[in-house]
Coordinates of C-alpha atoms in Angstrom, one line a residue:
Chain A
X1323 CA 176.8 122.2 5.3
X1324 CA 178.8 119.4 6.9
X1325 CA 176.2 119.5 9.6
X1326 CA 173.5 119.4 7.4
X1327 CA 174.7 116.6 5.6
X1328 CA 175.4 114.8 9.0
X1329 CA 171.7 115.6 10.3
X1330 CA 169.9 114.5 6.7
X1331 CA 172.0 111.2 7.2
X1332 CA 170.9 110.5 10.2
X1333 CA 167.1 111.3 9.2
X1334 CA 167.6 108.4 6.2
X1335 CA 169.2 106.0 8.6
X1336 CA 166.4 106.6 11.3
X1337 CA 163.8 106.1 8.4
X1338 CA 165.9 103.1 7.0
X1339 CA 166.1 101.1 10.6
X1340 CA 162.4 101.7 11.5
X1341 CA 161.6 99.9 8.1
X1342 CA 163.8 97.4 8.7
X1343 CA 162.6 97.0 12.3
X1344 CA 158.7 96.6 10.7
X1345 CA 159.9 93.8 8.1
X1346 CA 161.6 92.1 10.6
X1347 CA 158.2 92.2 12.5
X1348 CA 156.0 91.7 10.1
X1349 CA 153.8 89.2 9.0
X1350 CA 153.3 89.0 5.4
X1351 CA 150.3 86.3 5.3
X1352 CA 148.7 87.3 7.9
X1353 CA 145.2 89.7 6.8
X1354 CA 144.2 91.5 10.0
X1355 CA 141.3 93.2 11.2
X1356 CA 140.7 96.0 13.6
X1357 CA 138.0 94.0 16.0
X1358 CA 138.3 91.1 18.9
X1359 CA 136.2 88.6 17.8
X1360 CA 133.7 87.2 19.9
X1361 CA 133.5 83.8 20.5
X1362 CA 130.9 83.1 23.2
X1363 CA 127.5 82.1 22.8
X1364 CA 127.7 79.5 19.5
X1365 CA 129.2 76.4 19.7
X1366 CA 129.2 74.0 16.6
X1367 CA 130.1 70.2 18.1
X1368 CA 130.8 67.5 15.4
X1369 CA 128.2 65.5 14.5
X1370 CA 129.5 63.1 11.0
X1371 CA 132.2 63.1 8.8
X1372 CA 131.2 62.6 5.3
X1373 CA 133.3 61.1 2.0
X1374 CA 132.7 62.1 -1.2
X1375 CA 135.1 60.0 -4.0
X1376 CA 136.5 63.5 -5.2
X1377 CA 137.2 66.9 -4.1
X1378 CA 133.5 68.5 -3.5
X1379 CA 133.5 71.7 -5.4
X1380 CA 129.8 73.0 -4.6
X1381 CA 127.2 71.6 -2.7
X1382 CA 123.8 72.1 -1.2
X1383 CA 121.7 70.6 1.5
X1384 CA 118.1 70.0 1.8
X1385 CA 116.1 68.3 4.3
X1386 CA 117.9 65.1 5.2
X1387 CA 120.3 65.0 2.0
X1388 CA 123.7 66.2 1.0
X1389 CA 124.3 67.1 -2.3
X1390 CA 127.8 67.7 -3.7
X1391 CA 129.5 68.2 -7.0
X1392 CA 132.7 66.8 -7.7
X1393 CA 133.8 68.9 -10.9
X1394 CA 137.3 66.6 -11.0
X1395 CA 134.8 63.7 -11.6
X1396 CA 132.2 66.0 -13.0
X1397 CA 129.6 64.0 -11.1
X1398 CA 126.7 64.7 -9.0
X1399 CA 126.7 62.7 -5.4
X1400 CA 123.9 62.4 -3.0
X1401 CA 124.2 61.6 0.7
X1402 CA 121.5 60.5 2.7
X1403 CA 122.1 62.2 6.3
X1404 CA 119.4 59.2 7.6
X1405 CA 120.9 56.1 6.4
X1406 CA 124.7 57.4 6.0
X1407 CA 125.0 56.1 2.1
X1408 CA 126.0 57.9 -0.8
X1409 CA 124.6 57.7 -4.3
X1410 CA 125.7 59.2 -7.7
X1411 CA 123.1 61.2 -8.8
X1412 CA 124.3 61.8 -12.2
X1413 CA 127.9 62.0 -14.6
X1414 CA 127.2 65.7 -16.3
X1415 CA 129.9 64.8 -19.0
X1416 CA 127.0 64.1 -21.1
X1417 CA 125.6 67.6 -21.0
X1418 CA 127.9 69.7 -19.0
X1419 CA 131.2 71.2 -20.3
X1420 CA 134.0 74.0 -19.1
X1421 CA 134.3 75.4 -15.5
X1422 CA 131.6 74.8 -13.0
X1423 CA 130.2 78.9 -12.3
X1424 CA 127.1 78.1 -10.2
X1425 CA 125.3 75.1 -8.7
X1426 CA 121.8 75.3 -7.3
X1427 CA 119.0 73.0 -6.0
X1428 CA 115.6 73.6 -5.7
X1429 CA 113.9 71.4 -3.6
X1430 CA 110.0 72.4 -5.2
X1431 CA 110.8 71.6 -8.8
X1432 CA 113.7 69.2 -7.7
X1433 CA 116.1 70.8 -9.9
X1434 CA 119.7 70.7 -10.2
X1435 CA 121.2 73.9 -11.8
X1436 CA 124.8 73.8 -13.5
X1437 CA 125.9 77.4 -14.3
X1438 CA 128.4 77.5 -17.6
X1439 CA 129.5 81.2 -18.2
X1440 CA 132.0 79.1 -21.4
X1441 CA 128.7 79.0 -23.2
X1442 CA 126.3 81.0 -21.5
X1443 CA 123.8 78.6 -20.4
X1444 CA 122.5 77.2 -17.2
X1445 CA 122.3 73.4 -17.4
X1446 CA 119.4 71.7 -15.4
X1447 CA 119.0 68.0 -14.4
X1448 CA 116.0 66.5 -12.7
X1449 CA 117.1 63.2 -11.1
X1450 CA 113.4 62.1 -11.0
X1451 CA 113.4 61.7 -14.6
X1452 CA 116.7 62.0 -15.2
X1453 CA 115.8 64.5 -17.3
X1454 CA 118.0 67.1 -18.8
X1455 CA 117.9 70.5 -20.1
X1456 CA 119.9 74.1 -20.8
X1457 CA 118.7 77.6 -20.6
X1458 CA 120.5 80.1 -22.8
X1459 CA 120.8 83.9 -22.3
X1460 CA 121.3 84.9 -25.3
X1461 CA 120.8 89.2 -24.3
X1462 CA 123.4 88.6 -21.7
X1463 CA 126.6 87.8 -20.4
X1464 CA 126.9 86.3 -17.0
X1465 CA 129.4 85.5 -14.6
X1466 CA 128.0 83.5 -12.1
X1467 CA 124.5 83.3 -10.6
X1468 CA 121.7 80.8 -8.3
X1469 CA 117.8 80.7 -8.8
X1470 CA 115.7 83.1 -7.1
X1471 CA 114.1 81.7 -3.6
X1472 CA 110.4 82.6 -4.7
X1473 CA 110.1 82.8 -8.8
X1474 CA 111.2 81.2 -11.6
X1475 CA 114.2 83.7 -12.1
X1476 CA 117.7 83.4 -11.7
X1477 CA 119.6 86.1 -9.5
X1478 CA 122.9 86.8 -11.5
X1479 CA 126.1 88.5 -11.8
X1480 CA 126.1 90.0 -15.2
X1481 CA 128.6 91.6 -17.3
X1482 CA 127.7 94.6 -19.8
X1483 CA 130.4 93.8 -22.7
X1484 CA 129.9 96.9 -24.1
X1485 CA 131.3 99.2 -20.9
X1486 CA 132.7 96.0 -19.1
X1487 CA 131.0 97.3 -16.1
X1488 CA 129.4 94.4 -13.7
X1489 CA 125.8 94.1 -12.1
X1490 CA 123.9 92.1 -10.0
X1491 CA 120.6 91.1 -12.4
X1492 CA 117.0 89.6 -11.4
X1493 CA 116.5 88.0 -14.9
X1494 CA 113.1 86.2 -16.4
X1495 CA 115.4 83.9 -18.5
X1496 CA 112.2 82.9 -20.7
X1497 CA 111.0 86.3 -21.1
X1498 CA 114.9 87.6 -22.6
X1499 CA 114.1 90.3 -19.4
X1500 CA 116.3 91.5 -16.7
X1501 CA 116.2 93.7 -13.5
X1502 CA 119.2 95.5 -12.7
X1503 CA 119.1 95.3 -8.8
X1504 CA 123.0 96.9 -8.3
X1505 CA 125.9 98.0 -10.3
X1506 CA 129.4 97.3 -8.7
X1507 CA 131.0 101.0 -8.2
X1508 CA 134.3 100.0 -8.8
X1509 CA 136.3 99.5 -12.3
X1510 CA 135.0 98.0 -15.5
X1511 CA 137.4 95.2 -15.8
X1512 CA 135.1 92.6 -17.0
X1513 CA 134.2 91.8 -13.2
X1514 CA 137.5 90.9 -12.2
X1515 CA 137.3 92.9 -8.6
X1516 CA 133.7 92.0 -8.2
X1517 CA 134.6 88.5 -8.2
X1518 CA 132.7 86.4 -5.7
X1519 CA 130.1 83.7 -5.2
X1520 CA 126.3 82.9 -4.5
X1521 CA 124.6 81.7 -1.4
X1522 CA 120.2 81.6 -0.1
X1523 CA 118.3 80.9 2.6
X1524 CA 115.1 79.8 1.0
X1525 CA 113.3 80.2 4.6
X1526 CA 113.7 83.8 4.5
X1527 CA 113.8 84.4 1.1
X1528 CA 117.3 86.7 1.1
X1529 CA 120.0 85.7 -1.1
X1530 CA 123.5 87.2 -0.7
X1531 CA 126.4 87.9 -3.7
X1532 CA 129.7 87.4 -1.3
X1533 CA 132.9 89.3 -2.8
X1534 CA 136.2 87.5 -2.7
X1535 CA 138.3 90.3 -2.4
X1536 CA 136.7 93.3 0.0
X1537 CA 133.9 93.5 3.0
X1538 CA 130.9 94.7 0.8
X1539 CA 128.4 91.3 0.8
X1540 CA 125.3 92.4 -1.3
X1541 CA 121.6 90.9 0.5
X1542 CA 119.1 91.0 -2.0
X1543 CA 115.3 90.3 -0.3
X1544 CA 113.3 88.9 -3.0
X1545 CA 110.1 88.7 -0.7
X1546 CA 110.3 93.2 -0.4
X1547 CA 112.5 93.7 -3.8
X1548 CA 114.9 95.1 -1.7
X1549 CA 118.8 95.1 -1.7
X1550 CA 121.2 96.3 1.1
X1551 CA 124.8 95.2 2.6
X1552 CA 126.0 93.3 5.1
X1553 CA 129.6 94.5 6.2
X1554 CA 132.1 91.7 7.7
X1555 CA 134.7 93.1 10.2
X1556 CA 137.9 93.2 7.9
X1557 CA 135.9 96.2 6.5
X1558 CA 138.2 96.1 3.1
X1559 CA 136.9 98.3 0.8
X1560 CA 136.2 97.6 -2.7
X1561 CA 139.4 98.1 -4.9
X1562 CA 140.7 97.5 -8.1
X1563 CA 142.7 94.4 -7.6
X1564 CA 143.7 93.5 -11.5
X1565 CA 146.5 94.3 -13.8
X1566 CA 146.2 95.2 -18.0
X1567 CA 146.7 91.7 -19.8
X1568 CA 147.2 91.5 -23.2
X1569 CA 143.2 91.5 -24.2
X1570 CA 141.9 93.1 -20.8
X1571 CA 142.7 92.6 -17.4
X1572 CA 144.0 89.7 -15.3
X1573 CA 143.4 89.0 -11.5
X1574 CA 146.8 91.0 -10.0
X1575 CA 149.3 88.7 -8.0
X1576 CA 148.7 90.8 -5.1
X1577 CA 145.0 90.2 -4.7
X1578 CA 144.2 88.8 -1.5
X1579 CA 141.2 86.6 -1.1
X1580 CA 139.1 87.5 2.5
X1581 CA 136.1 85.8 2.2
X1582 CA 136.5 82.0 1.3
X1583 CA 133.1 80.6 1.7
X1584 CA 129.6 81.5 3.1
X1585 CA 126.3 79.8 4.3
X1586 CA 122.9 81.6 5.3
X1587 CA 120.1 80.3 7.6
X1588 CA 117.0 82.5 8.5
X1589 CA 118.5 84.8 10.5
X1590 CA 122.4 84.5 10.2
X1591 CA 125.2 84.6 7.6
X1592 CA 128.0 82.5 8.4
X1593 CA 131.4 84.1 6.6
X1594 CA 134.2 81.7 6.3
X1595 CA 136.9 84.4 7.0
X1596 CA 140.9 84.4 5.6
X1597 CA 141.7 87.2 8.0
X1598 CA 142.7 86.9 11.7
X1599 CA 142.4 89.3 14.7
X1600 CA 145.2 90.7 16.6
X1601 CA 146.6 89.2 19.5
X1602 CA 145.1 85.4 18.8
X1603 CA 146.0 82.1 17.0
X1604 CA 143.4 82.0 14.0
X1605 CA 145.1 80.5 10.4
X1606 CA 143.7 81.6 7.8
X1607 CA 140.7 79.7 7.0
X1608 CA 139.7 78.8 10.2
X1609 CA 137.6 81.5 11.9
X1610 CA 133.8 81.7 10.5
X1611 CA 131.9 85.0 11.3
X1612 CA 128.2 85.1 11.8
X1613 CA 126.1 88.4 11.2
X1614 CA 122.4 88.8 11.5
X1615 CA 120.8 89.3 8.2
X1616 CA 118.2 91.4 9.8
X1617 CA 120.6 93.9 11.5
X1618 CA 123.7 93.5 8.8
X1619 CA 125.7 93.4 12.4
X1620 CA 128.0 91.1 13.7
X1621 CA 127.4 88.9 16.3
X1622 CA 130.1 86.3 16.7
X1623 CA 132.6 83.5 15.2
X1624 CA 133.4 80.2 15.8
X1625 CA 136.8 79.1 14.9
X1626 CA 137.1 75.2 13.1
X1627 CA 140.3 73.1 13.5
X1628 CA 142.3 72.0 10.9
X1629 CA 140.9 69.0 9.5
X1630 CA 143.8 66.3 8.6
X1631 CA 145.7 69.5 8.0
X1632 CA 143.4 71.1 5.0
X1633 CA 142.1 74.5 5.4
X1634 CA 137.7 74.2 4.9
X1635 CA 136.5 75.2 1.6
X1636 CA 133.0 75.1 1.3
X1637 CA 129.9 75.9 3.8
X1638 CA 126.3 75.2 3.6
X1639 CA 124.0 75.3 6.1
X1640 CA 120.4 73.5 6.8
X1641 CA 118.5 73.2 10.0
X1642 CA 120.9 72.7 12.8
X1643 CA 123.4 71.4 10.8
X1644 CA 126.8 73.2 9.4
X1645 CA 128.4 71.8 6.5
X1646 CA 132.2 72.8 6.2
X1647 CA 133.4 70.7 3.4
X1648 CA 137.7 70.3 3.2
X1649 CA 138.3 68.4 -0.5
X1650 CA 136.4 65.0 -0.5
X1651 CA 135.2 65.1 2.9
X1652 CA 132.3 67.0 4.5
X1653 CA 132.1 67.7 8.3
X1654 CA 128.8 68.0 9.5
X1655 CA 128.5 70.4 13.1
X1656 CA 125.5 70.7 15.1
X1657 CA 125.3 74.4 15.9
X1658 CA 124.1 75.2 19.3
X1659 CA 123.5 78.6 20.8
X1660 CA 124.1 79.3 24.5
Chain B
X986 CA 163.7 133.4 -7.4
X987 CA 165.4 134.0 -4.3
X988 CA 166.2 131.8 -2.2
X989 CA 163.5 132.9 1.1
X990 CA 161.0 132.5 -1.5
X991 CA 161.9 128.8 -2.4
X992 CA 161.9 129.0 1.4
X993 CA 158.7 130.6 1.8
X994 CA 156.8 127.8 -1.0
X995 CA 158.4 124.6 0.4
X996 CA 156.8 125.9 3.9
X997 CA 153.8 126.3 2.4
X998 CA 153.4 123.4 -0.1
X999 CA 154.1 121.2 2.5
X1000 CA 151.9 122.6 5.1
X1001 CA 149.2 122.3 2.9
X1002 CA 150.1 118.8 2.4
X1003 CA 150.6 117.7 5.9
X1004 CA 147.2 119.8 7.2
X1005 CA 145.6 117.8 4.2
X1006 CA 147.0 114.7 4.7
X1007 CA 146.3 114.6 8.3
X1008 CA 142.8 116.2 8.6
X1009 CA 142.2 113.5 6.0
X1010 CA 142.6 110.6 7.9
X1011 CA 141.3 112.3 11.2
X1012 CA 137.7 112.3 9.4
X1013 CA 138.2 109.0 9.0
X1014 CA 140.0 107.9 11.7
X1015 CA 138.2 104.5 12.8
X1016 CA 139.1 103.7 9.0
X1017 CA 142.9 105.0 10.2
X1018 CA 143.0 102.3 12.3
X1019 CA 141.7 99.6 10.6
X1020 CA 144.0 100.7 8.2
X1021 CA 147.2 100.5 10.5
X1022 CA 145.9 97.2 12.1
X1023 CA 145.7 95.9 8.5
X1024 CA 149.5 96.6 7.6
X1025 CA 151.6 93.8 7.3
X1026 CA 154.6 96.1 8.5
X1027 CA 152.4 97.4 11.4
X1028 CA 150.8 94.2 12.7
X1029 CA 153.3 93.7 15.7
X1030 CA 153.0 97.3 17.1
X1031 CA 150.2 99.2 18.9
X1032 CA 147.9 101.0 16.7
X1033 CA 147.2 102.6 19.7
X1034 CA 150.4 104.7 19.9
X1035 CA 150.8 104.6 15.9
X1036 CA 147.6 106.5 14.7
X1037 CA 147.6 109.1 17.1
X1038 CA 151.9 109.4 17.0
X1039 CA 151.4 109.8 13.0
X1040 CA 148.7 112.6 13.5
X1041 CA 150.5 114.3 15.9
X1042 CA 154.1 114.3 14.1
X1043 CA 152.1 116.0 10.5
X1044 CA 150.1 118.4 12.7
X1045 CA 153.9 119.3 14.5
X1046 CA 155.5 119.8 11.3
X1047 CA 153.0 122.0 10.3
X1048 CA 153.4 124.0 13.2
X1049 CA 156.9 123.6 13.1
X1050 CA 156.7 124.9 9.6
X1051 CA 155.1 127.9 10.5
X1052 CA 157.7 130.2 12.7
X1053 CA 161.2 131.1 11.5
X1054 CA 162.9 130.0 14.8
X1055 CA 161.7 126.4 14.0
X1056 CA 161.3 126.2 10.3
X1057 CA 164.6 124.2 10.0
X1058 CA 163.8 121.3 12.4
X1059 CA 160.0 121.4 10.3
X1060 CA 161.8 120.8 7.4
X1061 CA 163.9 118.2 8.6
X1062 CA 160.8 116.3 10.4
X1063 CA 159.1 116.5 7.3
X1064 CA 161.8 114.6 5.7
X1065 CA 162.0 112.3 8.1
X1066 CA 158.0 111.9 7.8
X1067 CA 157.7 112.0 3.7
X1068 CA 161.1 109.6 3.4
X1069 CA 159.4 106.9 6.3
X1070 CA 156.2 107.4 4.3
X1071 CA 157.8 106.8 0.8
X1072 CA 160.0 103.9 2.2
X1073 CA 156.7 102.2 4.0
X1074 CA 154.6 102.4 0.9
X1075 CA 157.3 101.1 -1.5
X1076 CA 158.4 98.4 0.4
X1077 CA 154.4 97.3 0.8
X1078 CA 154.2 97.7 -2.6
X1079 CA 157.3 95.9 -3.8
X1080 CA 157.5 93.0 -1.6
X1081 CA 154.4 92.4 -0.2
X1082 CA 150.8 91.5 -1.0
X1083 CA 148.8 92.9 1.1
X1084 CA 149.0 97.3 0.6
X1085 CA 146.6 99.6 2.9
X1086 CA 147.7 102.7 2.5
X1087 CA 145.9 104.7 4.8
X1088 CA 145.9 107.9 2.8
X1089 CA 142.4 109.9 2.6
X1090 CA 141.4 111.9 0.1
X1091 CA 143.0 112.3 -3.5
X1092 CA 146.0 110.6 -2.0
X1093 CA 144.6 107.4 -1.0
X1094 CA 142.9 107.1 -4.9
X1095 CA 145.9 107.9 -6.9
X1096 CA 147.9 104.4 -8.5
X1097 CA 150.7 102.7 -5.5
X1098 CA 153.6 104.2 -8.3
X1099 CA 152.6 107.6 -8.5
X1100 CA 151.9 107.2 -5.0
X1101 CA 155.6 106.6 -4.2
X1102 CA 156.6 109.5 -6.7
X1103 CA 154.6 111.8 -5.3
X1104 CA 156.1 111.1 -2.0
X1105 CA 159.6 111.0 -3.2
X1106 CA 159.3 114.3 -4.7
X1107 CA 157.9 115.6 -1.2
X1108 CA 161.0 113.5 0.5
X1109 CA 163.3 115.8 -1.9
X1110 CA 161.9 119.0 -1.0
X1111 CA 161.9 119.1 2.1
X1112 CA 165.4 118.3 2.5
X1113 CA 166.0 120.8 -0.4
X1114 CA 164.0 123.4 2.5
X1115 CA 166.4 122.0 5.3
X1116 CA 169.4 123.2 3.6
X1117 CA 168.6 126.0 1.8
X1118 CA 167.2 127.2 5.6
X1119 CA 170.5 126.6 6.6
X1120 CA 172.8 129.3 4.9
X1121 CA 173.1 131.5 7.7
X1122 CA 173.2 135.5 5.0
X1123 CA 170.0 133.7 3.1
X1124 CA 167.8 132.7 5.8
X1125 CA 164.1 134.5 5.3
X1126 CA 163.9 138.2 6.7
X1127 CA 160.0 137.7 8.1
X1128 CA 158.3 134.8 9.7
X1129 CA 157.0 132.7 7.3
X1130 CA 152.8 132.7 7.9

């Protein structure tokens, strides 16, 4: 018996040590993944450092101009790549209220597109004019969305309040009709774990729903009707990341945001990624992944520096140029293949 | 219910769970590694050594488990195994953000709580095999199968 007890002790000790050894070892912030990244063969060189007056929550780029929203000033700002001036395009205090969802541009109608999920409408503006306008989906509930590359509709995350469970939806806003294109597999929490954000490449008509929380981007191909997904190389899987709140479910303190920001050009998707690979210096927030939108595969990454000690928040991307936005100012790269 | 049958149903309850638990995340064993490169607690050591030292110490128990010479020492490494398992995922779970468990199966879908339960209750068992196995008039007559 005395033996016994001697031998079990020394089991829970060994057990005990190794998972002290592993905290003392660990690293807590750190999100890894299980493949070297490959830097060769991209290089993005710094071409212009732009200032917006406030903190740039969305923006777009479109020929030789930079649009971006400050939501803190709720104003619209337009920088001309050419002549190095911005302008304010318009304060949407007038027409816009509640949290930002969505912001769009397109470049044939010259419309500005202000997503409200508070009130269910899409807000447009059409700085031409200065004319200004709302859409209302009244037969849906959606959670964040852009306009389709080729037709009128709007490609949307949408909630089903009846089962809570969430979708990605082709609607024909003036029509009341709606394609569903993919239903998120996992939990019907209101969309909580299928939280993410909107991105396009008009040249190649593919638009792209990028998750916040696991690996699983969504490519829908307007052009062939077709949906499929691109993979990034943390390869989290979907998961249910939220805790019961008093009326539903609230975002749990242990979610862990991977994918911070995205851009698309005709052949690549560039992943602003918040996890690191073994073995190498990358913060958090530093390291963007490209994959090939035709293969779904990855290809490389090109890490950023700190700029003034802020971690990049926003990418857009339009010819050679690669916008990574940190607060009020945007840095613009030329991207150059080897 | 005498005591070499306890015997007898630890041995097999946890061989079924170690043969499931391992075979589990040898289907899946790129995932196994992504899984172990992922872990906060794991980062700083060789996933190299890790993944294929964790599959090798649950198939050993099992075998260890099997043979009346060696039952005791498969009960104790299974204690060791279920108490480092149930001690890994509650400290993850507890104190850190970041949890990939890289359980397949059932085991990798059930809640993080019941997770740990689960485990505990294994953690007690086996121990509760290890010395009931050693009672020297009591031990089992036949080779457990």
């Amino acid at each position: 018996m005395k033996k016994n007890v001697i031998i079990s002790s020394v089991i829970v000790l060994g057990a005990l040590c190794f998972i002290l050894a592993s905290v003392l070892r660990s690293d807590p912030e750190q999100l890894m993944i299980n493949v070297p990244r490959n830097y060769d063969g991209m290089y993005a060189s710094p071409e212009d450092t732009i200032r917006f007056p406030g903190t740039i929550s969305a923006m777009r780029a479109e020929g030789g101009l930079l649009f971006g929203y400050a939501h803190g000033l709720r104003k619209l700002y337009q920088y001309n790549l050419g002549d190095h001036t911005t302008d304010t395009l318009v304060d949407t205090r007038s027409f816009l209220s509640g949290i930002l969802s969505g912001f769009d541009f397109d470049p044939v109608s010259g419309t500005f597109y202000f997503l409200n999920t508070n009130t269910n409408r899409i807000y447009l503006f059409h700085p031409k004019d200065s004319m200004k306008d709302s859409l209302y989906f009244k037969h849906l509930h959606f959670a964040a969305g852009e306009k389709c590359c080729r037709s009128a509709d709007f490609f949307i995350r949408a909630i089903d309040d009846a089962t809570s469970l969430t979708s990605l939806k082709k609607v024909d806003q003036s029509r009341g009709a709606d394609t569903t294109l993919y239903t998120f597999t996992h939990y019907a929490d209101g969309g909580i774990s299928a939280d993410g954000f909107f991105i396009k490449d008009r040249s190649s008509e593919k638009q792209f729903f990028i998750p916040y929380y696991n690996a699983e981007i969504i490519q829908y191909d307007e052009a062939g009707n077709k949906i499929s997904k691109i993979i990034t190389i943390d390869k989290t899987m979907p998961h249910n990341n939220v805790v019961p709140a008093n009326h539903g479910y609230t975002i749990s303190s242990k979610s862990r945001i991977i994918n911070i920001a995205a851009a698309a050009d005709s052949a690549h998707l560039f992943v602003l990624s918040f996890a690191s690979s073994p073995g190498k210096n990358e913060p958090p927030g530093t390291v963007i992944d490209v994959y090939s939108t035709i293969t779904g595969q990855y290809e490389r990454s090109v890490q950023l520096p700190f700029f003034q000690g802020r971690r990049a928040a926003l990418l857009e991307r339009s010819g050679d140029r690669l916008f990574v936005a940190f607060d009020n100012d945007v840095l613009c790269y030329k991207i150059k293949y080897k | 219910m005498k005591r070499n049958t306890i015997i007898t149903i630890l041995s097999y309850a946890l061989s079924i769970l170690f043969v499931y638990a391992a075979s589990a995340k040898a289907m899946v064993y790129t995932d196994f590694m992504a899984d172990i490169a992922k872990s906060p607690l794991l980062v700083n050591y060789n996933k190299a050594i890790i993944a294929p030292g964790i599959l090798g110490l649950e198939f050993s128990t099992v075998i260890l488990l099997q043979f009346k010479a060696t039952l005791k020492l498969g009960f104790y490494l299974s204690s060791f195994l279920m108490l480092m398992f149930t001690l890994y995922l509650s400290t993850l779970y507890f104190f850190y953000t970041n949890i990939p468990c890289s359980c397949g199966g059932v085991l990798g879908r059930i809640p993080y709580p019941v997770h740990i339960v689960f485990n505990l209750l294994f953690t007690i068992l086996s121990f509760t095999g290890a010395f009931l196995c050693s009672k020297p008039e009591n031990r089992p007559q036949t080779a457990v199968v």
